[in-house]
PDB file of C-alpha atoms in Angstrom:
ATOM      1  CA  MET A   1     -11.898 -74.621 -62.671  1.00  0.00           C
ATOM      2  CA  SER A   2     -12.444 -73.366 -66.179  1.00  0.00           C
ATOM      3  CA  GLU A   3     -12.660 -69.798 -67.357  1.00  0.00           C
ATOM      4  CA  HIS A   4     -16.269 -70.523 -68.277  1.00  0.00           C
ATOM      5  CA  GLY A   5     -16.894 -71.470 -64.670  1.00  0.00           C
ATOM      6  CA  HIS A   6     -15.357 -68.228 -63.394  1.00  0.00           C
ATOM      7  CA  SER A   7     -17.433 -66.195 -65.811  1.00  0.00           C
ATOM      8  CA  HIS A   8     -20.610 -68.028 -64.887  1.00  0.00           C
ATOM      9  CA  GLY A   9     -19.912 -67.477 -61.179  1.00  0.00           C
ATOM     10  CA  ALA A  10     -19.349 -63.775 -61.708  1.00  0.00           C
ATOM     11  CA  ASN A  11     -22.561 -63.357 -63.671  1.00  0.00           C
ATOM     12  CA  ALA A  12     -24.670 -65.418 -61.280  1.00  0.00           C
ATOM     13  CA  ASN A  13     -23.342 -64.392 -57.877  1.00  0.00           C
ATOM     14  CA  THR A  14     -22.016 -60.811 -57.852  1.00  0.00           C
ATOM     15  CA  ARG A  15     -25.472 -59.282 -57.319  1.00  0.00           C
ATOM     16  CA  GLN A  16     -26.344 -61.739 -54.524  1.00  0.00           C
ATOM     17  CA  LEU A  17     -23.087 -61.113 -52.694  1.00  0.00           C
ATOM     18  CA  SER A  18     -23.381 -57.329 -53.090  1.00  0.00           C
ATOM     19  CA  LEU A  19     -26.899 -57.257 -51.616  1.00  0.00           C
ATOM     20  CA  ALA A  20     -25.911 -59.454 -48.686  1.00  0.00           C
ATOM     21  CA  LEU A  21     -22.787 -57.316 -48.073  1.00  0.00           C
ATOM     22  CA  ALA A  22     -24.820 -54.093 -48.052  1.00  0.00           C
ATOM     23  CA  LEU A  23     -27.248 -55.520 -45.478  1.00  0.00           C
ATOM     24  CA  THR A  24     -24.648 -57.130 -43.238  1.00  0.00           C
ATOM     25  CA  GLY A  25     -22.151 -54.265 -43.404  1.00  0.00           C
ATOM     26  CA  THR A  26     -24.772 -51.654 -42.474  1.00  0.00           C
ATOM     27  CA  PHE A  27     -25.993 -53.671 -39.538  1.00  0.00           C
ATOM     28  CA  LEU A  28     -22.446 -54.393 -38.327  1.00  0.00           C
ATOM     29  CA  ILE A  29     -21.938 -50.664 -37.731  1.00  0.00           C
ATOM     30  CA  ILE A  30     -25.240 -50.434 -35.852  1.00  0.00           C
ATOM     31  CA  GLU A  31     -24.422 -53.467 -33.702  1.00  0.00           C
ATOM     32  CA  VAL A  32     -20.985 -52.150 -32.708  1.00  0.00           C
ATOM     33  CA  ILE A  33     -22.443 -48.765 -31.696  1.00  0.00           C
ATOM     34  CA  TYR A  34     -25.245 -50.269 -29.616  1.00  0.00           C
ATOM     35  CA  GLY A  35     -22.886 -52.880 -28.181  1.00  0.00           C
ATOM     36  CA  PHE A  36     -20.834 -50.097 -26.600  1.00  0.00           C
ATOM     37  CA  LEU A  37     -23.919 -48.086 -25.598  1.00  0.00           C
ATOM     38  CA  SER A  38     -25.635 -51.057 -23.929  1.00  0.00           C
ATOM     39  CA  GLY A  39     -22.457 -52.433 -22.370  1.00  0.00           C
ATOM     40  CA  SER A  40     -23.241 -55.927 -23.676  1.00  0.00           C
ATOM     41  CA  LEU A  41     -20.202 -58.096 -24.331  1.00  0.00           C
ATOM     42  CA  ALA A  42     -22.423 -60.698 -25.979  1.00  0.00           C
ATOM     43  CA  LEU A  43     -23.583 -58.042 -28.443  1.00  0.00           C
ATOM     44  CA  LEU A  44     -19.997 -56.943 -29.127  1.00  0.00           C
ATOM     45  CA  SER A  45     -18.945 -60.569 -29.478  1.00  0.00           C
ATOM     46  CA  ASP A  46     -21.735 -61.154 -31.971  1.00  0.00           C
ATOM     47  CA  ALA A  47     -20.600 -58.021 -33.820  1.00  0.00           C
ATOM     48  CA  GLY A  48     -17.113 -59.525 -33.996  1.00  0.00           C
ATOM     49  CA  HIS A  49     -18.584 -62.615 -35.541  1.00  0.00           C
ATOM     50  CA  MET A  50     -20.680 -60.528 -37.934  1.00  0.00           C
ATOM     51  CA  LEU A  51     -17.393 -58.955 -38.993  1.00  0.00           C
ATOM     52  CA  THR A  52     -16.363 -62.433 -40.180  1.00  0.00           C
ATOM     53  CA  ASP A  53     -19.518 -62.451 -42.323  1.00  0.00           C
ATOM     54  CA  VAL A  54     -18.693 -59.069 -43.827  1.00  0.00           C
ATOM     55  CA  MET A  55     -15.123 -60.113 -44.573  1.00  0.00           C
ATOM     56  CA  ALA A  56     -16.286 -63.418 -46.051  1.00  0.00           C
ATOM     57  CA  LEU A  57     -18.637 -61.532 -48.371  1.00  0.00           C
ATOM     58  CA  VAL A  58     -15.902 -59.045 -49.295  1.00  0.00           C
ATOM     59  CA  LEU A  59     -13.469 -61.865 -50.021  1.00  0.00           C
ATOM     60  CA  SER A  60     -16.025 -63.681 -52.135  1.00  0.00           C
ATOM     61  CA  LEU A  61     -16.685 -60.560 -54.205  1.00  0.00           C
ATOM     62  CA  PHE A  62     -12.974 -59.826 -54.352  1.00  0.00           C
ATOM     63  CA  ALA A  63     -12.252 -63.342 -55.600  1.00  0.00           C
ATOM     64  CA  ILE A  64     -14.802 -62.997 -58.390  1.00  0.00           C
ATOM     65  CA  ARG A  65     -13.492 -59.569 -59.440  1.00  0.00           C
ATOM     66  CA  ILE A  66      -9.807 -60.398 -59.271  1.00  0.00           C
ATOM     67  CA  GLY A  67     -10.303 -63.784 -60.902  1.00  0.00           C
ATOM     68  CA  GLN A  68     -11.477 -62.069 -64.080  1.00  0.00           C
ATOM     69  CA  ARG A  69      -8.092 -60.415 -64.590  1.00  0.00           C
ATOM     70  CA  ALA A  70      -5.985 -62.265 -67.124  1.00  0.00           C
ATOM     71  CA  ALA A  71      -2.431 -63.436 -66.507  1.00  0.00           C
ATOM     72  CA  ASP A  72       0.283 -61.095 -67.760  1.00  0.00           C
ATOM     73  CA  ARG A  73       4.095 -60.893 -68.000  1.00  0.00           C
ATOM     74  CA  ARG A  74       4.472 -60.176 -64.296  1.00  0.00           C
ATOM     75  CA  ARG A  75       1.713 -62.472 -62.961  1.00  0.00           C
ATOM     76  CA  THR A  76       1.843 -65.614 -65.087  1.00  0.00           C
ATOM     77  CA  PHE A  77      -0.656 -67.368 -62.793  1.00  0.00           C
ATOM     78  CA  GLY A  78      -2.975 -64.366 -62.778  1.00  0.00           C
ATOM     79  CA  TYR A  79      -4.123 -62.519 -59.650  1.00  0.00           C
ATOM     80  CA  ARG A  80      -6.193 -65.115 -57.828  1.00  0.00           C
ATOM     81  CA  ARG A  81      -3.703 -65.573 -54.978  1.00  0.00           C
ATOM     82  CA  ALA A  82      -4.665 -62.084 -53.756  1.00  0.00           C
ATOM     83  CA  GLU A  83      -7.754 -63.806 -52.338  1.00  0.00           C
ATOM     84  CA  ILE A  84      -5.518 -65.969 -50.133  1.00  0.00           C
ATOM     85  CA  LEU A  85      -3.465 -62.988 -48.937  1.00  0.00           C
ATOM     86  CA  ALA A  86      -6.655 -61.185 -47.914  1.00  0.00           C
ATOM     87  CA  ALA A  87      -7.986 -64.309 -46.205  1.00  0.00           C
ATOM     88  CA  ALA A  88      -4.778 -64.703 -44.166  1.00  0.00           C
ATOM     89  CA  VAL A  89      -4.856 -61.081 -42.985  1.00  0.00           C
ATOM     90  CA  ASN A  90      -8.570 -61.382 -42.211  1.00  0.00           C
ATOM     91  CA  ALA A  91      -8.130 -64.597 -40.245  1.00  0.00           C
ATOM     92  CA  GLY A  92      -5.265 -63.158 -38.191  1.00  0.00           C
ATOM     93  CA  ALA A  93      -7.299 -60.083 -37.248  1.00  0.00           C
ATOM     94  CA  LEU A  94     -10.382 -62.128 -36.375  1.00  0.00           C
ATOM     95  CA  PHE A  95      -8.349 -64.513 -34.239  1.00  0.00           C
ATOM     96  CA  ALA A  96      -7.036 -61.530 -32.267  1.00  0.00           C
ATOM     97  CA  ILE A  97     -10.617 -60.280 -31.820  1.00  0.00           C
ATOM     98  CA  GLY A  98     -11.673 -63.685 -30.502  1.00  0.00           C
ATOM     99  CA  LEU A  99      -8.852 -63.700 -27.936  1.00  0.00           C
ATOM    100  CA  TYR A 100      -9.794 -60.175 -26.828  1.00  0.00           C
ATOM    101  CA  ILE A 101     -13.423 -61.249 -26.333  1.00  0.00           C
ATOM    102  CA  LEU A 102     -12.311 -64.122 -24.078  1.00  0.00           C
ATOM    103  CA  PHE A 103     -10.086 -61.771 -22.058  1.00  0.00           C
ATOM    104  CA  GLU A 104     -12.909 -59.222 -21.704  1.00  0.00           C
ATOM    105  CA  ALA A 105     -15.347 -61.971 -20.658  1.00  0.00           C
ATOM    106  CA  TYR A 106     -12.944 -63.061 -17.904  1.00  0.00           C
ATOM    107  CA  ARG A 107     -12.562 -59.460 -16.719  1.00  0.00           C
ATOM    108  CA  ARG A 108     -16.312 -58.891 -16.625  1.00  0.00           C
ATOM    109  CA  LEU A 109     -16.916 -62.092 -14.692  1.00  0.00           C
ATOM    110  CA  ARG A 110     -14.576 -60.714 -12.003  1.00  0.00           C
ATOM    111  CA  GLU A 111     -16.002 -57.176 -12.224  1.00  0.00           C
ATOM    112  CA  PRO A 112     -19.645 -57.313 -13.432  1.00  0.00           C
ATOM    113  CA  VAL A 113     -20.862 -54.523 -15.726  1.00  0.00           C
ATOM    114  CA  GLU A 114     -24.470 -53.333 -15.919  1.00  0.00           C
ATOM    115  CA  VAL A 115     -26.142 -54.380 -19.158  1.00  0.00           C
ATOM    116  CA  GLN A 116     -29.017 -52.544 -20.859  1.00  0.00           C
ATOM    117  CA  THR A 117     -31.081 -55.511 -21.951  1.00  0.00           C
ATOM    118  CA  ALA A 118     -33.635 -53.484 -23.928  1.00  0.00           C
ATOM    119  CA  SER A 119     -31.067 -52.191 -26.435  1.00  0.00           C
ATOM    120  CA  MET A 120     -29.346 -55.569 -26.453  1.00  0.00           C
ATOM    121  CA  LEU A 121     -32.606 -57.365 -27.288  1.00  0.00           C
ATOM    122  CA  VAL A 122     -33.752 -54.928 -29.983  1.00  0.00           C
ATOM    123  CA  VAL A 123     -30.420 -54.961 -31.822  1.00  0.00           C
ATOM    124  CA  ALA A 124     -30.136 -58.750 -31.572  1.00  0.00           C
ATOM    125  CA  VAL A 125     -33.620 -59.216 -33.067  1.00  0.00           C
ATOM    126  CA  LEU A 126     -32.768 -56.849 -35.914  1.00  0.00           C
ATOM    127  CA  GLY A 127     -29.528 -58.780 -36.446  1.00  0.00           C
ATOM    128  CA  LEU A 128     -31.463 -62.024 -36.662  1.00  0.00           C
ATOM    129  CA  LEU A 129     -33.729 -60.523 -39.340  1.00  0.00           C
ATOM    130  CA  VAL A 130     -30.736 -59.232 -41.328  1.00  0.00           C
ATOM    131  CA  ASN A 131     -29.099 -62.661 -41.208  1.00  0.00           C
ATOM    132  CA  LEU A 132     -32.316 -64.366 -42.307  1.00  0.00           C
ATOM    133  CA  ILE A 133     -32.618 -62.026 -45.306  1.00  0.00           C
ATOM    134  CA  SER A 134     -28.926 -62.425 -46.211  1.00  0.00           C
ATOM    135  CA  ALA A 135     -29.189 -66.218 -45.969  1.00  0.00           C
ATOM    136  CA  ARG A 136     -32.251 -66.164 -48.212  1.00  0.00           C
ATOM    137  CA  ILE A 137     -30.358 -64.067 -50.789  1.00  0.00           C
ATOM    138  CA  LEU A 138     -27.330 -66.369 -50.785  1.00  0.00           C
ATOM    139  CA  VAL A 139     -28.968 -69.796 -50.571  1.00  0.00           C
ATOM    140  CA  GLY A 140     -29.568 -70.061 -54.336  1.00  0.00           C
ATOM    141  CA  GLY A 141     -25.995 -69.314 -55.369  1.00  0.00           C
ATOM    142  CA  SER A 142     -24.536 -71.533 -52.633  1.00  0.00           C
ATOM    143  CA  GLN A 143     -25.420 -74.606 -54.679  1.00  0.00           C
ATOM    144  CA  ASP A 144     -23.182 -73.632 -57.605  1.00  0.00           C
ATOM    145  CA  SER A 145     -20.335 -71.565 -56.133  1.00  0.00           C
ATOM    146  CA  LEU A 146     -17.887 -72.446 -53.349  1.00  0.00           C
ATOM    147  CA  ASN A 147     -17.312 -68.735 -52.777  1.00  0.00           C
ATOM    148  CA  VAL A 148     -21.004 -68.092 -52.175  1.00  0.00           C
ATOM    149  CA  LYS A 149     -21.338 -71.286 -50.155  1.00  0.00           C
ATOM    150  CA  SER A 150     -18.627 -70.176 -47.708  1.00  0.00           C
ATOM    151  CA  ALA A 151     -20.292 -66.765 -47.333  1.00  0.00           C
ATOM    152  CA  TYR A 152     -23.667 -68.469 -46.825  1.00  0.00           C
ATOM    153  CA  LEU A 153     -22.238 -70.671 -44.055  1.00  0.00           C
ATOM    154  CA  GLU A 154     -20.744 -67.590 -42.353  1.00  0.00           C
ATOM    155  CA  VAL A 155     -24.140 -65.893 -42.347  1.00  0.00           C
ATOM    156  CA  MET A 156     -25.856 -69.000 -40.985  1.00  0.00           C
ATOM    157  CA  GLY A 157     -23.273 -69.168 -38.199  1.00  0.00           C
ATOM    158  CA  ASP A 158     -23.912 -65.541 -37.258  1.00  0.00           C
ATOM    159  CA  LEU A 159     -27.630 -66.255 -37.243  1.00  0.00           C
ATOM    160  CA  LEU A 160     -26.984 -68.656 -34.366  1.00  0.00           C
ATOM    161  CA  GLY A 161     -24.999 -65.936 -32.584  1.00  0.00           C
ATOM    162  CA  SER A 162     -27.965 -63.561 -32.824  1.00  0.00           C
ATOM    163  CA  VAL A 163     -30.232 -66.218 -31.318  1.00  0.00           C
ATOM    164  CA  ALA A 164     -27.774 -66.623 -28.419  1.00  0.00           C
ATOM    165  CA  VAL A 165     -27.780 -62.871 -27.739  1.00  0.00           C
ATOM    166  CA  ILE A 166     -31.594 -62.795 -27.760  1.00  0.00           C
ATOM    167  CA  VAL A 167     -31.763 -65.665 -25.279  1.00  0.00           C
ATOM    168  CA  GLY A 168     -29.157 -63.955 -23.098  1.00  0.00           C
ATOM    169  CA  ALA A 169     -31.032 -60.630 -23.068  1.00  0.00           C
ATOM    170  CA  LEU A 170     -34.268 -62.347 -22.062  1.00  0.00           C
ATOM    171  CA  LEU A 171     -32.579 -64.346 -19.295  1.00  0.00           C
ATOM    172  CA  ILE A 172     -30.846 -61.271 -17.869  1.00  0.00           C
ATOM    173  CA  ARG A 173     -34.102 -59.330 -17.999  1.00  0.00           C
ATOM    174  CA  LEU A 174     -35.995 -62.097 -16.186  1.00  0.00           C
ATOM    175  CA  THR A 175     -33.350 -63.142 -13.648  1.00  0.00           C
ATOM    176  CA  GLY A 176     -31.078 -60.124 -13.249  1.00  0.00           C
ATOM    177  CA  LEU A 177     -28.019 -62.391 -13.519  1.00  0.00           C
ATOM    178  CA  THR A 178     -25.498 -60.172 -15.324  1.00  0.00           C
ATOM    179  CA  TRP A 179     -22.874 -62.945 -15.546  1.00  0.00           C
ATOM    180  CA  ILE A 180     -24.959 -64.484 -18.341  1.00  0.00           C
ATOM    181  CA  ASP A 181     -23.753 -61.785 -20.756  1.00  0.00           C
ATOM    182  CA  PRO A 182     -19.970 -62.403 -20.462  1.00  0.00           C
ATOM    183  CA  VAL A 183     -20.555 -66.164 -20.496  1.00  0.00           C
ATOM    184  CA  LEU A 184     -22.490 -65.876 -23.758  1.00  0.00           C
ATOM    185  CA  GLY A 185     -19.801 -63.577 -25.144  1.00  0.00           C
ATOM    186  CA  ALA A 186     -17.129 -66.136 -24.250  1.00  0.00           C
ATOM    187  CA  LEU A 187     -19.138 -68.967 -25.825  1.00  0.00           C
ATOM    188  CA  ILE A 188     -19.516 -67.017 -29.076  1.00  0.00           C
ATOM    189  CA  GLY A 189     -15.796 -66.208 -28.987  1.00  0.00           C
ATOM    190  CA  LEU A 190     -14.930 -69.872 -28.447  1.00  0.00           C
ATOM    191  CA  TRP A 191     -17.143 -70.779 -31.393  1.00  0.00           C
ATOM    192  CA  VAL A 192     -15.440 -68.208 -33.652  1.00  0.00           C
ATOM    193  CA  LEU A 193     -11.817 -69.042 -32.756  1.00  0.00           C
ATOM    194  CA  PRO A 194     -11.617 -72.580 -34.239  1.00  0.00           C
ATOM    195  CA  ARG A 195     -13.191 -71.407 -37.488  1.00  0.00           C
ATOM    196  CA  THR A 196     -10.776 -68.487 -37.877  1.00  0.00           C
ATOM    197  CA  TRP A 197      -7.837 -70.740 -36.960  1.00  0.00           C
ATOM    198  CA  THR A 198      -8.888 -73.174 -39.697  1.00  0.00           C
ATOM    199  CA  LEU A 199      -9.092 -70.308 -42.198  1.00  0.00           C
ATOM    200  CA  LEU A 200      -5.674 -68.989 -41.135  1.00  0.00           C
ATOM    201  CA  ARG A 201      -4.071 -72.434 -41.337  1.00  0.00           C
ATOM    202  CA  SER A 202      -5.516 -73.093 -44.782  1.00  0.00           C
ATOM    203  CA  SER A 203      -4.418 -69.676 -46.052  1.00  0.00           C
ATOM    204  CA  VAL A 204      -0.867 -70.092 -44.779  1.00  0.00           C
ATOM    205  CA  ASN A 205      -0.687 -73.570 -46.321  1.00  0.00           C
ATOM    206  CA  VAL A 206      -1.516 -72.098 -49.736  1.00  0.00           C
ATOM    207  CA  LEU A 207       0.951 -69.223 -49.304  1.00  0.00           C
ATOM    208  CA  LEU A 208       3.692 -71.722 -48.383  1.00  0.00           C
ATOM    209  CA  GLU A 209       2.753 -73.778 -51.459  1.00  0.00           C
ATOM    210  CA  GLY A 210       1.951 -76.775 -49.276  1.00  0.00           C
ATOM    211  CA  VAL A 211       0.174 -79.888 -50.518  1.00  0.00           C
ATOM    212  CA  PRO A 212      -3.570 -79.094 -50.758  1.00  0.00           C
ATOM    213  CA  GLU A 213      -5.478 -80.221 -47.692  1.00  0.00           C
ATOM    214  CA  GLY A 214      -7.031 -83.643 -48.034  1.00  0.00           C
ATOM    215  CA  MET A 215      -4.703 -84.736 -50.834  1.00  0.00           C
ATOM    216  CA  ASP A 216      -2.654 -87.933 -50.349  1.00  0.00           C
ATOM    217  CA  LEU A 217       0.702 -87.188 -52.002  1.00  0.00           C
ATOM    218  CA  ASP A 218       2.006 -90.732 -51.452  1.00  0.00           C
ATOM    219  CA  ALA A 219      -1.029 -92.225 -53.175  1.00  0.00           C
ATOM    220  CA  LEU A 220      -0.608 -89.786 -56.080  1.00  0.00           C
ATOM    221  CA  ARG A 221       3.076 -90.741 -56.407  1.00  0.00           C
ATOM    222  CA  THR A 222       2.126 -94.445 -56.383  1.00  0.00           C
ATOM    223  CA  ASP A 223      -0.499 -93.971 -59.098  1.00  0.00           C
ATOM    224  CA  LEU A 224       1.948 -92.077 -61.311  1.00  0.00           C
ATOM    225  CA  ALA A 225       4.654 -94.724 -60.791  1.00  0.00           C
ATOM    226  CA  ALA A 226       2.144 -97.438 -61.772  1.00  0.00           C
ATOM    227  CA  LEU A 227       1.640 -95.988 -65.263  1.00  0.00           C
ATOM    228  CA  PRO A 228       2.973 -98.191 -68.114  1.00  0.00           C
ATOM    229  CA  GLY A 229       6.726 -97.742 -68.664  1.00  0.00           C
ATOM    230  CA  VAL A 230       7.344 -95.445 -65.676  1.00  0.00           C
ATOM    231  CA  GLN A 231      10.343 -96.585 -63.605  1.00  0.00           C
ATOM    232  CA  GLU A 232      10.571 -93.694 -61.171  1.00  0.00           C
ATOM    233  CA  VAL A 233       8.789 -90.510 -60.109  1.00  0.00           C
ATOM    234  CA  HIS A 234      10.804 -87.677 -58.592  1.00  0.00           C
ATOM    235  CA  ASP A 235      10.622 -83.913 -58.086  1.00  0.00           C
ATOM    236  CA  LEU A 236       6.880 -84.280 -57.524  1.00  0.00           C
ATOM    237  CA  HIS A 237       5.359 -80.975 -56.412  1.00  0.00           C
ATOM    238  CA  VAL A 238       1.681 -80.232 -55.850  1.00  0.00           C
ATOM    239  CA  TRP A 239       0.448 -76.830 -54.666  1.00  0.00           C
ATOM    240  CA  SER A 240      -2.482 -74.437 -54.926  1.00  0.00           C
ATOM    241  CA  VAL A 241      -2.486 -71.064 -56.620  1.00  0.00           C
ATOM    242  CA  THR A 242      -5.688 -70.290 -54.704  1.00  0.00           C
ATOM    243  CA  SER A 243      -8.415 -72.319 -53.075  1.00  0.00           C
ATOM    244  CA  GLY A 244      -9.613 -75.076 -55.392  1.00  0.00           C
ATOM    245  CA  GLU A 245      -6.989 -74.428 -58.103  1.00  0.00           C
ATOM    246  CA  HIS A 246      -4.250 -77.086 -57.850  1.00  0.00           C
ATOM    247  CA  ASN A 247      -1.083 -77.541 -59.915  1.00  0.00           C
ATOM    248  CA  LEU A 248       1.380 -80.394 -60.372  1.00  0.00           C
ATOM    249  CA  THR A 249       4.921 -80.714 -61.674  1.00  0.00           C
ATOM    250  CA  ALA A 250       6.839 -83.993 -61.835  1.00  0.00           C
ATOM    251  CA  HIS A 251       9.769 -85.763 -63.495  1.00  0.00           C
ATOM    252  CA  LEU A 252       9.089 -89.275 -64.789  1.00  0.00           C
ATOM    253  CA  VAL A 253      11.899 -91.698 -65.614  1.00  0.00           C
ATOM    254  CA  VAL A 254      10.719 -93.638 -68.675  1.00  0.00           C
ATOM    255  CA  PRO A 255      13.007 -95.739 -70.950  1.00  0.00           C
ATOM    256  CA  VAL A 256      10.588 -95.742 -73.894  1.00  0.00           C
ATOM    257  CA  PRO A 257       7.688 -93.255 -73.551  1.00  0.00           C
ATOM    258  CA  THR A 258       4.358 -94.374 -74.968  1.00  0.00           C
ATOM    259  CA  ALA A 259       2.349 -92.064 -77.163  1.00  0.00           C
ATOM    260  CA  ASP A 260      -0.435 -91.645 -74.622  1.00  0.00           C
ATOM    261  CA  LEU A 261       1.712 -91.337 -71.468  1.00  0.00           C
ATOM    262  CA  LEU A 262       1.066 -87.629 -70.944  1.00  0.00           C
ATOM    263  CA  ALA A 263      -2.660 -88.141 -71.402  1.00  0.00           C
ATOM    264  CA  GLN A 264      -2.551 -90.867 -68.735  1.00  0.00           C
ATOM    265  CA  VAL A 265      -0.661 -88.571 -66.370  1.00  0.00           C
ATOM    266  CA  HIS A 266      -3.309 -85.888 -66.799  1.00  0.00           C
ATOM    267  CA  GLU A 267      -6.063 -88.442 -66.136  1.00  0.00           C
ATOM    268  CA  VAL A 268      -4.393 -89.419 -62.850  1.00  0.00           C
ATOM    269  CA  ALA A 269      -3.981 -85.756 -61.889  1.00  0.00           C
ATOM    270  CA  GLU A 270      -7.636 -85.007 -62.609  1.00  0.00           C
ATOM    271  CA  ARG A 271      -8.699 -87.804 -60.260  1.00  0.00           C
ATOM    272  CA  TYR A 272      -6.955 -85.859 -57.501  1.00  0.00           C
ATOM    273  CA  GLY A 273      -8.596 -82.578 -58.474  1.00  0.00           C
ATOM    274  CA  ILE A 274      -5.482 -81.196 -60.179  1.00  0.00           C
ATOM    275  CA  GLU A 275      -6.345 -79.110 -63.239  1.00  0.00           C
ATOM    276  CA  HIS A 276      -2.874 -78.109 -64.460  1.00  0.00           C
ATOM    277  CA  SER A 277       0.010 -80.575 -64.812  1.00  0.00           C
ATOM    278  CA  THR A 278       3.551 -80.090 -66.116  1.00  0.00           C
ATOM    279  CA  VAL A 279       5.566 -83.291 -66.642  1.00  0.00           C
ATOM    280  CA  GLN A 280       9.177 -83.827 -67.707  1.00  0.00           C
ATOM    281  CA  ILE A 281      10.029 -87.210 -69.266  1.00  0.00           C
ATOM    282  CA  GLU A 282      13.602 -88.420 -68.600  1.00  0.00           C
ATOM    283  CA  PRO A 283      15.596 -91.467 -69.770  1.00  0.00           C
ATOM    284  CA  PRO A 284      17.173 -93.650 -67.051  1.00  0.00           C
ATOM    285  CA  GLY A 285      20.407 -92.303 -65.524  1.00  0.00           C
ATOM    286  CA  VAL A 286      19.765 -88.583 -66.047  1.00  0.00           C
ATOM    287  CA  HIS A 287      18.448 -88.049 -62.538  1.00  0.00           C
ATOM    288  CA  ALA A 288      21.354 -89.965 -60.923  1.00  0.00           C
ATOM    289  CA  GLY A 289      19.314 -90.656 -57.797  1.00  0.00           C
ATOM    290  CA  GLN A 290      19.328 -87.094 -56.449  1.00  0.00           C
ATOM    291  CA  GLU A 291      16.106 -85.516 -55.266  1.00  0.00           C
ATOM    292  CA  GLY A 292      15.765 -81.913 -56.298  1.00  0.00           C
ATOM    293  CA  HIS A 293      16.928 -79.770 -59.178  1.00  0.00           C
ATOM    294  CA  VAL A 294      20.581 -79.305 -60.034  1.00  0.00           C
ATOM    295  CA  HIS A 295      21.579 -75.749 -60.902  1.00  0.00           C
ATOM    296  CA  PRO A 296      24.781 -75.138 -62.887  1.00  0.00           C
TER     297      PRO A 296
END
């Protein structure tokens, strides 16, 4: 992604994200307070999911801010990996919250707790309105920015959680069946856990400099080896500095390099979504058939 793209995203999306964060963050505090006051696990579970929205918005803003900082002597790739560190910490905390919600749901099914449906219903309706407004704010920027799109999807997911809490409050009020609340809380928790696990797995993959998800390394190696004059490809490494920013390094064994070989390598890399490529051209025999670098 180009610097122009980062600048455009910052100019277009910072205000949208800030407004949505102010709305969602304020209501998160209200929902947690009334969740404890009403005794509703479904409301607390929905608050846990709304926390994912708040963190997604914070991370999106953080990514825009930190991405504007230029590389320096100590951070030659810049500061964009801070986004991944924050995402990993966030995902780990949210996964723990999801497990706690499931445990609490099990406990409440064994020992039912009285639920104040009036408070539960009022707060859930307000939450639905907040999510609708936040989604409306973010929908425009979600077409142009992956950061805003991920935050928009988080808000839409929480909107569904608010609907579930409203339905639960009405059913409890009409039927008096208190087990509905922990069941709804468990369902929301089960819906949150896979999403946070996916976020955690993706974050750890970037931190471990793994091959970007969805990229076929064998196919990339084959395409590079098929370039004119290339006899062998070794020491091929592909990793991400942050989400959507991929890098490649490779050694190519070429008896007689052509003038446009590097340009062809970059064309292949771009087909795989790799923006930055570093290639070393070697004559036959230098590598001596060993995979990996040799250090004197």
